[in-house]
XYZ file of C-alpha atoms in Angstrom:
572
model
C -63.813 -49.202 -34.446
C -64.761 -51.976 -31.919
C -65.564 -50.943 -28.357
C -65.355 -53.983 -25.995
C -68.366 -54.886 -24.042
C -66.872 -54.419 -20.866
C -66.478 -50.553 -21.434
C -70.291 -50.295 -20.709
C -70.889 -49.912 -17.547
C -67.724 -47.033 -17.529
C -69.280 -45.461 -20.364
C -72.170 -45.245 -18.247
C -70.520 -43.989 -15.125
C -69.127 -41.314 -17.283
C -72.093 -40.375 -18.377
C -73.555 -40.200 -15.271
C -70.827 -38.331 -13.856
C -71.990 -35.261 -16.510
C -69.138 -36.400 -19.075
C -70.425 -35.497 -22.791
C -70.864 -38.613 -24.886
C -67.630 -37.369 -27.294
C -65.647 -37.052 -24.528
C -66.802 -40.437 -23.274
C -66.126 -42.212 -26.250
C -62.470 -40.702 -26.592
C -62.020 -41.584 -23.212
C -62.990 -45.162 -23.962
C -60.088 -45.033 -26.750
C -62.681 -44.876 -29.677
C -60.073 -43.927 -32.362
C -62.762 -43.253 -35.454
C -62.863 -39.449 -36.887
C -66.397 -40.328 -38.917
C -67.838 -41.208 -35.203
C -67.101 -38.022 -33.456
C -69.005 -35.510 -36.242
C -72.299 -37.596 -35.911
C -75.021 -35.489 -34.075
C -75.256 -35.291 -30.793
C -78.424 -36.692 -29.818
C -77.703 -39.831 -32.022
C -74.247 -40.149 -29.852
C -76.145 -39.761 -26.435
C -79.082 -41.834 -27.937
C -76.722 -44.689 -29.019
C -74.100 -44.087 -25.532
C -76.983 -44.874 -22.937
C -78.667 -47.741 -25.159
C -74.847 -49.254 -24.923
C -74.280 -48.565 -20.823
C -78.057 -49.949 -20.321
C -77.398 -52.762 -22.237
C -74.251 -54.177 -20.728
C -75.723 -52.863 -16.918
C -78.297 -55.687 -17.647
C -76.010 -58.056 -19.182
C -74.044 -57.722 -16.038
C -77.143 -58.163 -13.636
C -78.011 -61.059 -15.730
C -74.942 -62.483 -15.247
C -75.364 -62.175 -11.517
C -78.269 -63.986 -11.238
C -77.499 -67.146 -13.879
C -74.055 -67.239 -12.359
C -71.778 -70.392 -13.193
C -74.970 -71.963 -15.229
C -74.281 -69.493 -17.624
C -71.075 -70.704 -18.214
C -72.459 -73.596 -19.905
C -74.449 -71.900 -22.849
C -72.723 -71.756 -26.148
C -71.601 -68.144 -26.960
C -70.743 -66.456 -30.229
C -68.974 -62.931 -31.190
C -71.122 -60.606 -32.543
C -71.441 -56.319 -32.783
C -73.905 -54.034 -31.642
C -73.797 -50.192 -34.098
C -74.997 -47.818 -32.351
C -78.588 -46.635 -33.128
C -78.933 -50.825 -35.014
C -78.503 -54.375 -33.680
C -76.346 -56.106 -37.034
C -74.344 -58.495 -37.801
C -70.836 -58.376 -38.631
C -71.016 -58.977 -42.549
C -73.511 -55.741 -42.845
C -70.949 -53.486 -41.309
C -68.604 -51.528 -43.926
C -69.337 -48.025 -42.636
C -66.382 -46.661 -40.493
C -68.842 -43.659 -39.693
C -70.524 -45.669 -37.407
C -69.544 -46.209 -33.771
C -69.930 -50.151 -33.248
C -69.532 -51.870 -29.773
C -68.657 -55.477 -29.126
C -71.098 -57.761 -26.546
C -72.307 -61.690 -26.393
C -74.923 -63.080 -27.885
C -76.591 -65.823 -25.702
C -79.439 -67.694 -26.581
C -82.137 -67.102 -29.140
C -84.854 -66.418 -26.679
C -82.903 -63.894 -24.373
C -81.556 -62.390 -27.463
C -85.446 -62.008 -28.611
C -85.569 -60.794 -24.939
C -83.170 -58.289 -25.147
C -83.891 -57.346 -28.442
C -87.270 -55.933 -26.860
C -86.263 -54.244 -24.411
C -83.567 -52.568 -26.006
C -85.947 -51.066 -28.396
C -88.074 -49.729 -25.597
C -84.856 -48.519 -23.689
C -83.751 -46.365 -27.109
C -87.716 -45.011 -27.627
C -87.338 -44.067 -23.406
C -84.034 -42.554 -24.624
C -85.136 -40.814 -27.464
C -88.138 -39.123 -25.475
C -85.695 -37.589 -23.443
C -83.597 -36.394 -26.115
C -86.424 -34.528 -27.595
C -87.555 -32.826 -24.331
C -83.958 -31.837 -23.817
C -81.522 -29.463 -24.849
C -78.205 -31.936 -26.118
C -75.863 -29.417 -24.167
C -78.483 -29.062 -21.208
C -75.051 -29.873 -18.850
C -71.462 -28.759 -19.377
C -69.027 -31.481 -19.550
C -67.384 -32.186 -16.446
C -64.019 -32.941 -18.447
C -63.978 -30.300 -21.616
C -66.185 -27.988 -20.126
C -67.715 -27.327 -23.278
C -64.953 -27.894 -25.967
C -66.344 -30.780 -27.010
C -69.840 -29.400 -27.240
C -71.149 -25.800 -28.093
C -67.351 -25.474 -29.757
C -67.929 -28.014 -31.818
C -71.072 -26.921 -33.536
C -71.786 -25.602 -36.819
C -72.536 -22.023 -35.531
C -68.968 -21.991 -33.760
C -67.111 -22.974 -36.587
C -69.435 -20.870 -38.742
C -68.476 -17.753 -36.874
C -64.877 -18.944 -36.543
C -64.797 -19.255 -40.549
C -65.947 -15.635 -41.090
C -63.391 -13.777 -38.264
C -60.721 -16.028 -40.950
C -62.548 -14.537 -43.999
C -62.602 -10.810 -42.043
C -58.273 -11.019 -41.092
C -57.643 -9.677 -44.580
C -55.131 -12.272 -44.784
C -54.258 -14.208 -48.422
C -53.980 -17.806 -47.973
C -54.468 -20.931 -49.806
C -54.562 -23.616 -46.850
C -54.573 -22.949 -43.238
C -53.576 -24.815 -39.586
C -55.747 -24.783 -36.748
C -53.712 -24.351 -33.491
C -56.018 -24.680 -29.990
C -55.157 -23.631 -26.688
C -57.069 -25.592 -24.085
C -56.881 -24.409 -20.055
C -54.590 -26.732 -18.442
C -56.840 -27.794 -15.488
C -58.457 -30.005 -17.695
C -56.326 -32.205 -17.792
C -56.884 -32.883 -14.378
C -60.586 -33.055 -14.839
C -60.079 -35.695 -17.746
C -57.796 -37.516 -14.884
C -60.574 -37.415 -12.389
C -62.712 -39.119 -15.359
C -60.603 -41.741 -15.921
C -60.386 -42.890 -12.678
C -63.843 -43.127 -12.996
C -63.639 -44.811 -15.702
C -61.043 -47.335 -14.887
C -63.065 -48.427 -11.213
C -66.098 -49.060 -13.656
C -64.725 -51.549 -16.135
C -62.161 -53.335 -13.669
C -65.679 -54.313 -11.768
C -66.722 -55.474 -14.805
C -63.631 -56.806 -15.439
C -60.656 -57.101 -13.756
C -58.015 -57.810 -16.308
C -59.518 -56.299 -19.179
C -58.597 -52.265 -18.337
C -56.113 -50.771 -20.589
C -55.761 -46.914 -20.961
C -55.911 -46.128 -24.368
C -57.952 -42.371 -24.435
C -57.785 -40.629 -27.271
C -56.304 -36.731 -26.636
C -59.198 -33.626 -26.158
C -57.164 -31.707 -29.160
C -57.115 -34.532 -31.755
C -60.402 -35.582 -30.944
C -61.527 -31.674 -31.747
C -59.457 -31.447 -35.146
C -61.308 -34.611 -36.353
C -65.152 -32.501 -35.852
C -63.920 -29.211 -36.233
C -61.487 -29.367 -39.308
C -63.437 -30.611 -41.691
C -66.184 -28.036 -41.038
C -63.815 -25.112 -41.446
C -62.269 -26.244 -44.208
C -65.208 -26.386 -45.679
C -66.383 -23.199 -44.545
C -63.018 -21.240 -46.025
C -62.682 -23.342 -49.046
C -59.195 -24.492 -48.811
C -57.609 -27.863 -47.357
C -56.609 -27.703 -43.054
C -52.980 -28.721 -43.230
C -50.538 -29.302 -40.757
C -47.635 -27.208 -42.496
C -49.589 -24.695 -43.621
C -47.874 -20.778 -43.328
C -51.298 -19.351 -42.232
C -52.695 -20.120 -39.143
C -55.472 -19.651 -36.520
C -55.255 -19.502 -33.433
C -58.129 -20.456 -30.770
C -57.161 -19.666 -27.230
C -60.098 -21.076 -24.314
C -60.164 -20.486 -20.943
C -62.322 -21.137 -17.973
C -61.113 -18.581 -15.109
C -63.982 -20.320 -12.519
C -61.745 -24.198 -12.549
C -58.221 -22.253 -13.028
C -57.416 -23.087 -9.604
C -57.748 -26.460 -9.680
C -54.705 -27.571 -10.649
C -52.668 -25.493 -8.096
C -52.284 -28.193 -5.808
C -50.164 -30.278 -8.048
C -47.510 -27.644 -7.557
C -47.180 -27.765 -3.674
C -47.020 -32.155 -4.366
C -44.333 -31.676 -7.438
C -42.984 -28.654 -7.433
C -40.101 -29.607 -9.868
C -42.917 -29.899 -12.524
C -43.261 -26.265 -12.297
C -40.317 -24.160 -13.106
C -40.716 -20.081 -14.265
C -39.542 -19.291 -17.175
C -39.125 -15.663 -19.017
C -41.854 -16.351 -21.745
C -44.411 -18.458 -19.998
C -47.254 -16.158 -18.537
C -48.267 -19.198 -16.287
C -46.570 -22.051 -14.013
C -49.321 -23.923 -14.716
C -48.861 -24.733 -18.369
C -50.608 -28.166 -19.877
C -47.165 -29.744 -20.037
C -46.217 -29.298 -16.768
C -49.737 -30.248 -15.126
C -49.489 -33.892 -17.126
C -45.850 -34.215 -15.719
C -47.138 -33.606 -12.488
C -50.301 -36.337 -12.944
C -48.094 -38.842 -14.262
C -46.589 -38.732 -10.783
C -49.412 -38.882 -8.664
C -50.925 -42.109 -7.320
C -54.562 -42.549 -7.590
C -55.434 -42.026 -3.684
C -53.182 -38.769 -3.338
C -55.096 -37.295 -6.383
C -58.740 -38.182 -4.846
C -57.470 -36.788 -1.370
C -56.907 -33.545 -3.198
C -59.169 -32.826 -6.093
C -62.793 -34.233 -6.572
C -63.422 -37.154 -8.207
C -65.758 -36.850 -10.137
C -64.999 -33.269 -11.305
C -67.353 -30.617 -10.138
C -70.009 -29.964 -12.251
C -69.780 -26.395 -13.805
C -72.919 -24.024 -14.939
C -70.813 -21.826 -17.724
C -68.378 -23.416 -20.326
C -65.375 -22.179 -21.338
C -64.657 -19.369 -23.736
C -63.291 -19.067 -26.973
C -61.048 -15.446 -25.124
C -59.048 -15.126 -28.587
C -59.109 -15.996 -31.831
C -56.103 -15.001 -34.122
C -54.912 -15.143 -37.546
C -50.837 -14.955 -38.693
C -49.028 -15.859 -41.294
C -45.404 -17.175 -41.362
C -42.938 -14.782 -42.457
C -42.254 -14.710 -46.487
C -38.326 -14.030 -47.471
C -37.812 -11.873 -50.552
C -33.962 -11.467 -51.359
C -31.617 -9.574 -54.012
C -28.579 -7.676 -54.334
C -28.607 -3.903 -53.497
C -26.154 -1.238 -55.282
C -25.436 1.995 -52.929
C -24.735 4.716 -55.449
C -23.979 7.184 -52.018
C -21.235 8.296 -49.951
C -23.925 9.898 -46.987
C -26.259 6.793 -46.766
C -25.918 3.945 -43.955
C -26.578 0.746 -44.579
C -29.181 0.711 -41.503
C -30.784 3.625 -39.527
C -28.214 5.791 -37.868
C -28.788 6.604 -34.732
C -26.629 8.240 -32.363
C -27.070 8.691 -28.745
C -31.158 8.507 -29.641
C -30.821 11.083 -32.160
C -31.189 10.135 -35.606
C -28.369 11.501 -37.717
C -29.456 10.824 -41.664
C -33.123 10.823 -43.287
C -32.300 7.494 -44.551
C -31.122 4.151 -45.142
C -30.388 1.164 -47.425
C -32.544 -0.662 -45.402
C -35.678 1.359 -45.117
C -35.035 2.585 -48.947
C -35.573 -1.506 -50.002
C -37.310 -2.549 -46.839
C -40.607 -0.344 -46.956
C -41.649 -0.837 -50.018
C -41.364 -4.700 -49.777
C -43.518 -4.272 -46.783
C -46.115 -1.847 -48.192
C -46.587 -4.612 -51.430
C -46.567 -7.633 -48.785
C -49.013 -5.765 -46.114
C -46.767 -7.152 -43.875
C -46.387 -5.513 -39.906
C -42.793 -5.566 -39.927
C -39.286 -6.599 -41.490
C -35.815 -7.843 -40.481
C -32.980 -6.672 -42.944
C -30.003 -8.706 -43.481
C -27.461 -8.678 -45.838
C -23.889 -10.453 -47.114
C -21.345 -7.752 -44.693
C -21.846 -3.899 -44.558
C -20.897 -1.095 -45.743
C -19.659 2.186 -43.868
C -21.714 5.293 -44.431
C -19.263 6.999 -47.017
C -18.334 3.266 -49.206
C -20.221 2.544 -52.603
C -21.006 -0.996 -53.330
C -21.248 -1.314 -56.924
C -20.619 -3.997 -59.609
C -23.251 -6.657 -59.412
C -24.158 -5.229 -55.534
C -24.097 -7.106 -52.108
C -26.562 -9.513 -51.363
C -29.570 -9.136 -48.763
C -32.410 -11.024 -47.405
C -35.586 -9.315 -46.187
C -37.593 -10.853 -43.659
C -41.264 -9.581 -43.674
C -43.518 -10.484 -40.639
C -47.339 -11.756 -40.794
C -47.634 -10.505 -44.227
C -51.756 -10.404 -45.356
C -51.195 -10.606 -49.234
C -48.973 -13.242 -49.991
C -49.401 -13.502 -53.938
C -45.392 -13.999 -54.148
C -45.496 -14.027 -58.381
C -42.826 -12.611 -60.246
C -44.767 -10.215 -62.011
C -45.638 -8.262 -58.800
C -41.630 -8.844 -57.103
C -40.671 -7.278 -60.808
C -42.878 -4.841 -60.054
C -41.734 -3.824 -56.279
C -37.959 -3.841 -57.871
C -39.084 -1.316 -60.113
C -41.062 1.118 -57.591
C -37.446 0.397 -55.421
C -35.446 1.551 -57.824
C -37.798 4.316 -59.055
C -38.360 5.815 -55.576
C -34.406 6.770 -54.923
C -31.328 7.393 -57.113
C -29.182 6.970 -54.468
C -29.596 2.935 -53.961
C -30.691 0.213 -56.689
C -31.882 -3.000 -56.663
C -31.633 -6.437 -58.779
C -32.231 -10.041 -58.718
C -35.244 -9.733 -56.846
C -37.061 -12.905 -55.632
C -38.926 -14.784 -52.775
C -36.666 -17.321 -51.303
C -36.764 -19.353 -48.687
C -35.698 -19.534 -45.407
C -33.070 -22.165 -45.479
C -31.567 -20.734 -48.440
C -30.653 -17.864 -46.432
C -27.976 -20.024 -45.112
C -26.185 -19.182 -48.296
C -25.790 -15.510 -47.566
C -24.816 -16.183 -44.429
C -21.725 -18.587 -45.070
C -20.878 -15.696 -47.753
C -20.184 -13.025 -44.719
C -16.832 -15.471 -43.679
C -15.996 -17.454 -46.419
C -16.183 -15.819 -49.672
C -14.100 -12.735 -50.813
C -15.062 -9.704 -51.948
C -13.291 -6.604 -54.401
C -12.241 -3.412 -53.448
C -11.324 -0.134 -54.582
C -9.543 2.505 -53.141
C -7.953 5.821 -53.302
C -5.165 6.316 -50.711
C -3.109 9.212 -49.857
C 0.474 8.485 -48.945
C 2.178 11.876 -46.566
C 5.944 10.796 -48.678
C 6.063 10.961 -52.967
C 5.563 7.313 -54.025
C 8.201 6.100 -56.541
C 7.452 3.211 -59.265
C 9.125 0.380 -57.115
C 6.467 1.401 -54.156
C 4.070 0.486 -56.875
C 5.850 -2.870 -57.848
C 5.899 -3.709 -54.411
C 2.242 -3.775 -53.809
C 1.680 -5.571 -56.969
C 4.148 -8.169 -56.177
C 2.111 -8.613 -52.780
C 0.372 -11.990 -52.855
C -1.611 -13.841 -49.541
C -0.590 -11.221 -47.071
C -1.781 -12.163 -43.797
C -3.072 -9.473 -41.514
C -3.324 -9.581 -37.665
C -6.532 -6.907 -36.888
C -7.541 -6.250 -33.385
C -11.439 -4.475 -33.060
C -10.752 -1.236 -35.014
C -11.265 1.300 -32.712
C -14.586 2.948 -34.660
C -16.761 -0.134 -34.056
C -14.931 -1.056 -30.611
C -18.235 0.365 -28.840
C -20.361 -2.623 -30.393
C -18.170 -5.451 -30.760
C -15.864 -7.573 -28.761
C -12.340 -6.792 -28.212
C -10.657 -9.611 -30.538
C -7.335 -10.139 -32.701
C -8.857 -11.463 -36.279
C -6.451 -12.705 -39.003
C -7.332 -11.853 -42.143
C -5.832 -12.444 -45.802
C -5.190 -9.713 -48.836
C -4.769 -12.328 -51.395
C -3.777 -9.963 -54.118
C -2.950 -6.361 -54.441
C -2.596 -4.151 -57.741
C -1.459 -0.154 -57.575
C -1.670 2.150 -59.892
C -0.338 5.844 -59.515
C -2.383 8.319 -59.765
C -0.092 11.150 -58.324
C 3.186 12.011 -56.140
C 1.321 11.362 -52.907
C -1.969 9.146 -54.004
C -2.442 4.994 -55.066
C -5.324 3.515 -56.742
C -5.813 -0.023 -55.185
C -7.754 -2.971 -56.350
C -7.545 -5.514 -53.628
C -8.866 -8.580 -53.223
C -9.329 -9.945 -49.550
C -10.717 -12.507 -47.264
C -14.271 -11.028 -46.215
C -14.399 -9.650 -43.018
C -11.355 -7.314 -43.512
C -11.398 -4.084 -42.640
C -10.129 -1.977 -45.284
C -9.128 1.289 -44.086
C -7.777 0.124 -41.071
C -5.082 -1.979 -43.269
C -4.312 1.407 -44.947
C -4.045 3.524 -42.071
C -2.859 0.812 -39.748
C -4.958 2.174 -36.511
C -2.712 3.492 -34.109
C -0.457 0.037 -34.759
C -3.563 -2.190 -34.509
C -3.325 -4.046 -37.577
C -0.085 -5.307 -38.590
C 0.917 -5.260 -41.208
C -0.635 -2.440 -43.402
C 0.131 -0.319 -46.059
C 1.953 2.625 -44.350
C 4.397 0.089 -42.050
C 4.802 -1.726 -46.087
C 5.522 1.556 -47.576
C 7.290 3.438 -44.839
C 4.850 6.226 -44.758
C 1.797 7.914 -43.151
C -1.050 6.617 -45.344
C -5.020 7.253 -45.245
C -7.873 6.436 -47.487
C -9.353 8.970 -49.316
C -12.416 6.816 -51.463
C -13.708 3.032 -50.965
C -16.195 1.323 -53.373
C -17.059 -2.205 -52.747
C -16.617 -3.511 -56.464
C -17.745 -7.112 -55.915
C -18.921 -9.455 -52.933
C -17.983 -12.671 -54.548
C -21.181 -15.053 -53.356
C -23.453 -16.474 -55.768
C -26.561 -16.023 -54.336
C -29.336 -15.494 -54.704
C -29.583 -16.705 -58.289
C -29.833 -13.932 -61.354
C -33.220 -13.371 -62.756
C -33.924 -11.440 -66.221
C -34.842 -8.524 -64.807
C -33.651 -4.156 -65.422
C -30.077 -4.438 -64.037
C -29.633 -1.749 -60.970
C -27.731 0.802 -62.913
C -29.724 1.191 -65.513
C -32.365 1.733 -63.147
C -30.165 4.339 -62.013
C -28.437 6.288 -64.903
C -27.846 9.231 -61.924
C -25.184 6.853 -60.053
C -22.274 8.180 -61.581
C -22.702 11.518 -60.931
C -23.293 10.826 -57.142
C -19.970 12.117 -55.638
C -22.226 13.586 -52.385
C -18.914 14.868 -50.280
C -16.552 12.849 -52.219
């Protein structure tokens, strides 16, 4: 990477000004990762040879004036810490800076004095600490926090989080106000090279966070032994602050106070995004009227306040069989009183969290069940979400393995299919809830004796369409809607005078024993108004939930996990 001559003298400013020399190079746009993870002193060493140089180029200039004009000039490069020529550079480590070349005697001149300017340079380096100042723009970021010793001790908190992982992403939180600071700077900046120059100014920085991933990452990575990536499930977190400068951007607010809206999850106005809204509004004398320019220099850096670990969430589904008539599908809780020691969802959910060491879960699943239905057959699909799991060895062996303790642990649920899946094939599940169909069984009791044609009737029953307001038993947590729903086939079988077998097979998202029992007149049609009778359900098994997912895997089947499920009647 080429740094123009003309960015001397601003390098030098900056410098001046207390700006570290990574921070002054990314402010001068110098784009090279290699350059930033050289050592400090050789930076600072290399910075103030390349500001002294082009200070005296420029007082040179002054006193040759338009004579100069008439000596022949070439292109050549100046590497910081050597004085080359183009054809010996092919190391993009090295930080290399553009000037003229005059003639041979002042570049014999310069030559000289340039290696007495670097041993002055170097003396000074060895008397002083490299961090003897805090930044005036990073206050420290780019500095003591990007050190071996930092990202030493940030390497063994990762190692400590007990966390599984196999690549990680680095996510930094800087303190908004310096953004203002690296403003300030390039103001600074800017006034230095248009002296030198005034066409030759573009703004081309290069941003505080990717100029810290290029020295920190490759350290850490390193120091954990597996590759920083962007997309990475596991990540760290590294939160800085500087409470002593957290004022200074307040003043932006009263000037654009449109940049600066509350919102329910921001802890802060005065979030990075909104303070560089704000700055790109501001013209350069309103900004030095109300913050310094230079930034004030600061004794104490900032800190490193927290430094977390989490891991994305990992999504294990299958299909559950409920072998009970006295389990709900989630906690029930009436009123804040729990009314049953269990549920489906703790009975599959805990486990899976236990094996994962994750904090937490979300349960989903393909529809519900009431309390007192069975779902049997091949079961009804569900999706467990668990959050910031530490062990995240998702083989089959140990998901075979969790199924088993699952289906071990309880007789009155039973699990198959188990797998990890991801995220977007949840999506699946979810279209199933609407779309799909599902088998039912159910025994009905009818208050009149049913005949044979009764039966015939219901068997000759094909795409019945059903008008179903909210059923009153769920009207307490859902809206108050008319759904139309679809019994696409119906089959009866006696069992006696006053009770029906049914097999039907509906749209999903009907309610079942309200189309028996009608509910108060709330669905229409339903068996009792298509029978001419009083009618109530008695039994309900879910026999299939007709969506193909997730996929089968060879694995024990649920009931034979269970050979107890037939004799669970529990209040039947």
């Amino acid at each position: 990477m080429v740094l123009p001559g003309v960015l001397g003298p601003g390098a030098a400013a900056l410098l001046a000004s207390s700006v570290c020399c990574r921070c002054t190079m990314r402010l001068c746009g110098l784009a090279n990762a290699e350059s930033y993870r050289r050592p400090v002193p050789e930076l600072l060493r290399d910075l103030k040879v390349f500001g002294s140089k082009a200070e005296r180029k420029r007082s040179s200039d002054n006193v040759v004036g338009q004579s100069s004009k008439k000596a022949k000039t070439e292109s050549d490069t100046v590497m910081l810490g050597h004085t080359t020529d183009r054809s010996s550079i092919d190391n993009g480590s090295e930080l290399v800076f553009e000037r003229d070349v005059k003639s041979e005697e002042d570049e014999t001149r310069e030559q000289v004095e340039s290696v007495a300017a670097e041993r002055a340079c170097q003396d000074t380096l060895h008397e002083a600490s490299p961090f003897s100042a805090v930044c005036t723009v990073c206050l420290g970021i780019m500095q003591q926090f990007c050190e071996a010793s930092f990202i030493e001790e940030l390497g063994n908190k990762v190692k400590k989080s007990g966390f599984e992982f196999g690549s990680v992403v680095v996510s930094v939180s800087f303190p908004a106000q310096l953004a203002v600071r690296e403003h300030a700077a390039c103001l600074i900046l800017e006034e230095a090279c248009r002296a030198e120059d005034p066409h030759s100014w573009k703004s081309d920085l290069v941003s505080l966070k990717e100029a810290y991933k290029w020295v920190v990452y490759e350290g850490l990575s390193e120091c954990l032994g597996v590759p920083v990536e962007g997309k990475s499930p596991f990540e760290v977190n590294v939160n800085f602050t500087h409470e002593e400068t957290k004022e200074e951007c307040h003043f932006l607010a009263s000037l654009f106070p449109g940049c600066f809206k509350p919102a329910k999850n921001k802890q802060s106005l005065f979030t990075r995004m909104a303070v560089s809204k704000a700055l790109a509004r501001i013209g350069e004398d309103q900004f030095r009227s109300n913050s310094s320019c230079p930034p004030k220099p600061m004794s104490m850096p900032c800190r490193a306040q927290k430094i977390s670990c989490s891991h994305g969430p990992i999504y294990v589904a299958g299909r559950y069989n409920k072998f009970s008539r006295s389990l709900p599908q989630t906690p029930w809780i009436i009123d804040g009183e729990r009314r049953m020691d269990s549920s489906v969802e703790e009975l599959i959910s805990e486990p899976l969290m236990q094996g994962f060491a994750a904090e937490g879960f979300n349960f989903s699943s393909s529809g519900r069940e009431d309390v007192d239905v069975r779902t049997l057959g091949q079961g009804r699909p569900f999706a467990v979400e668990l959050l910031n799991p530490r062990r995240t060895a998702t083989g089959s062996e140990m998901v075979h393995k969790l199924q088993l303790q699952i289906n071990g642990a309880s007789n009155k649920i039973g699990v198959r299919d188990l797998q990890v899946v991801t995220r977007d094939s949840l999506l699946f599940m979810k279209q199933g809830e609407e779309e799909k169909t599902k088998l039912y069984s159910a025994l009905v009791w009818s208050e009149r004796e049913l005949q044979l044609k009764d039966v015939e009737l219901l068997n000759s029953t094909k795409e019945l369409q059903l008008d179903q307001k909210t059923p009153l038993r769920v009207l307490h947590r859902r809206p108050l809607a008319v759904r139309p729903r679809v019994v696409h086939t119906i089959h009866a079988d006696l069992v006696d005078a006053h009770q029906l077998r049914l097999q039907l097979r509906t749209q999903a998202g009907t309610y079942i024993k309200e189309f028996v029992h009608g509910d108060f007149g709330r669905t229409q049609p339903n068996l009792g108004s298509l029978l001419n009778t009083c009618a109530d359900i008695l039994e309900l098994d879910v026999e299939s939930v007709d969506v193909n997912w997730p996929p089968p895997v060879n694995d024990t089947p649920a009931t034979e996990a269970n050979p107890q499920q037939n004799c669970l009647d529990e209040g039947v």
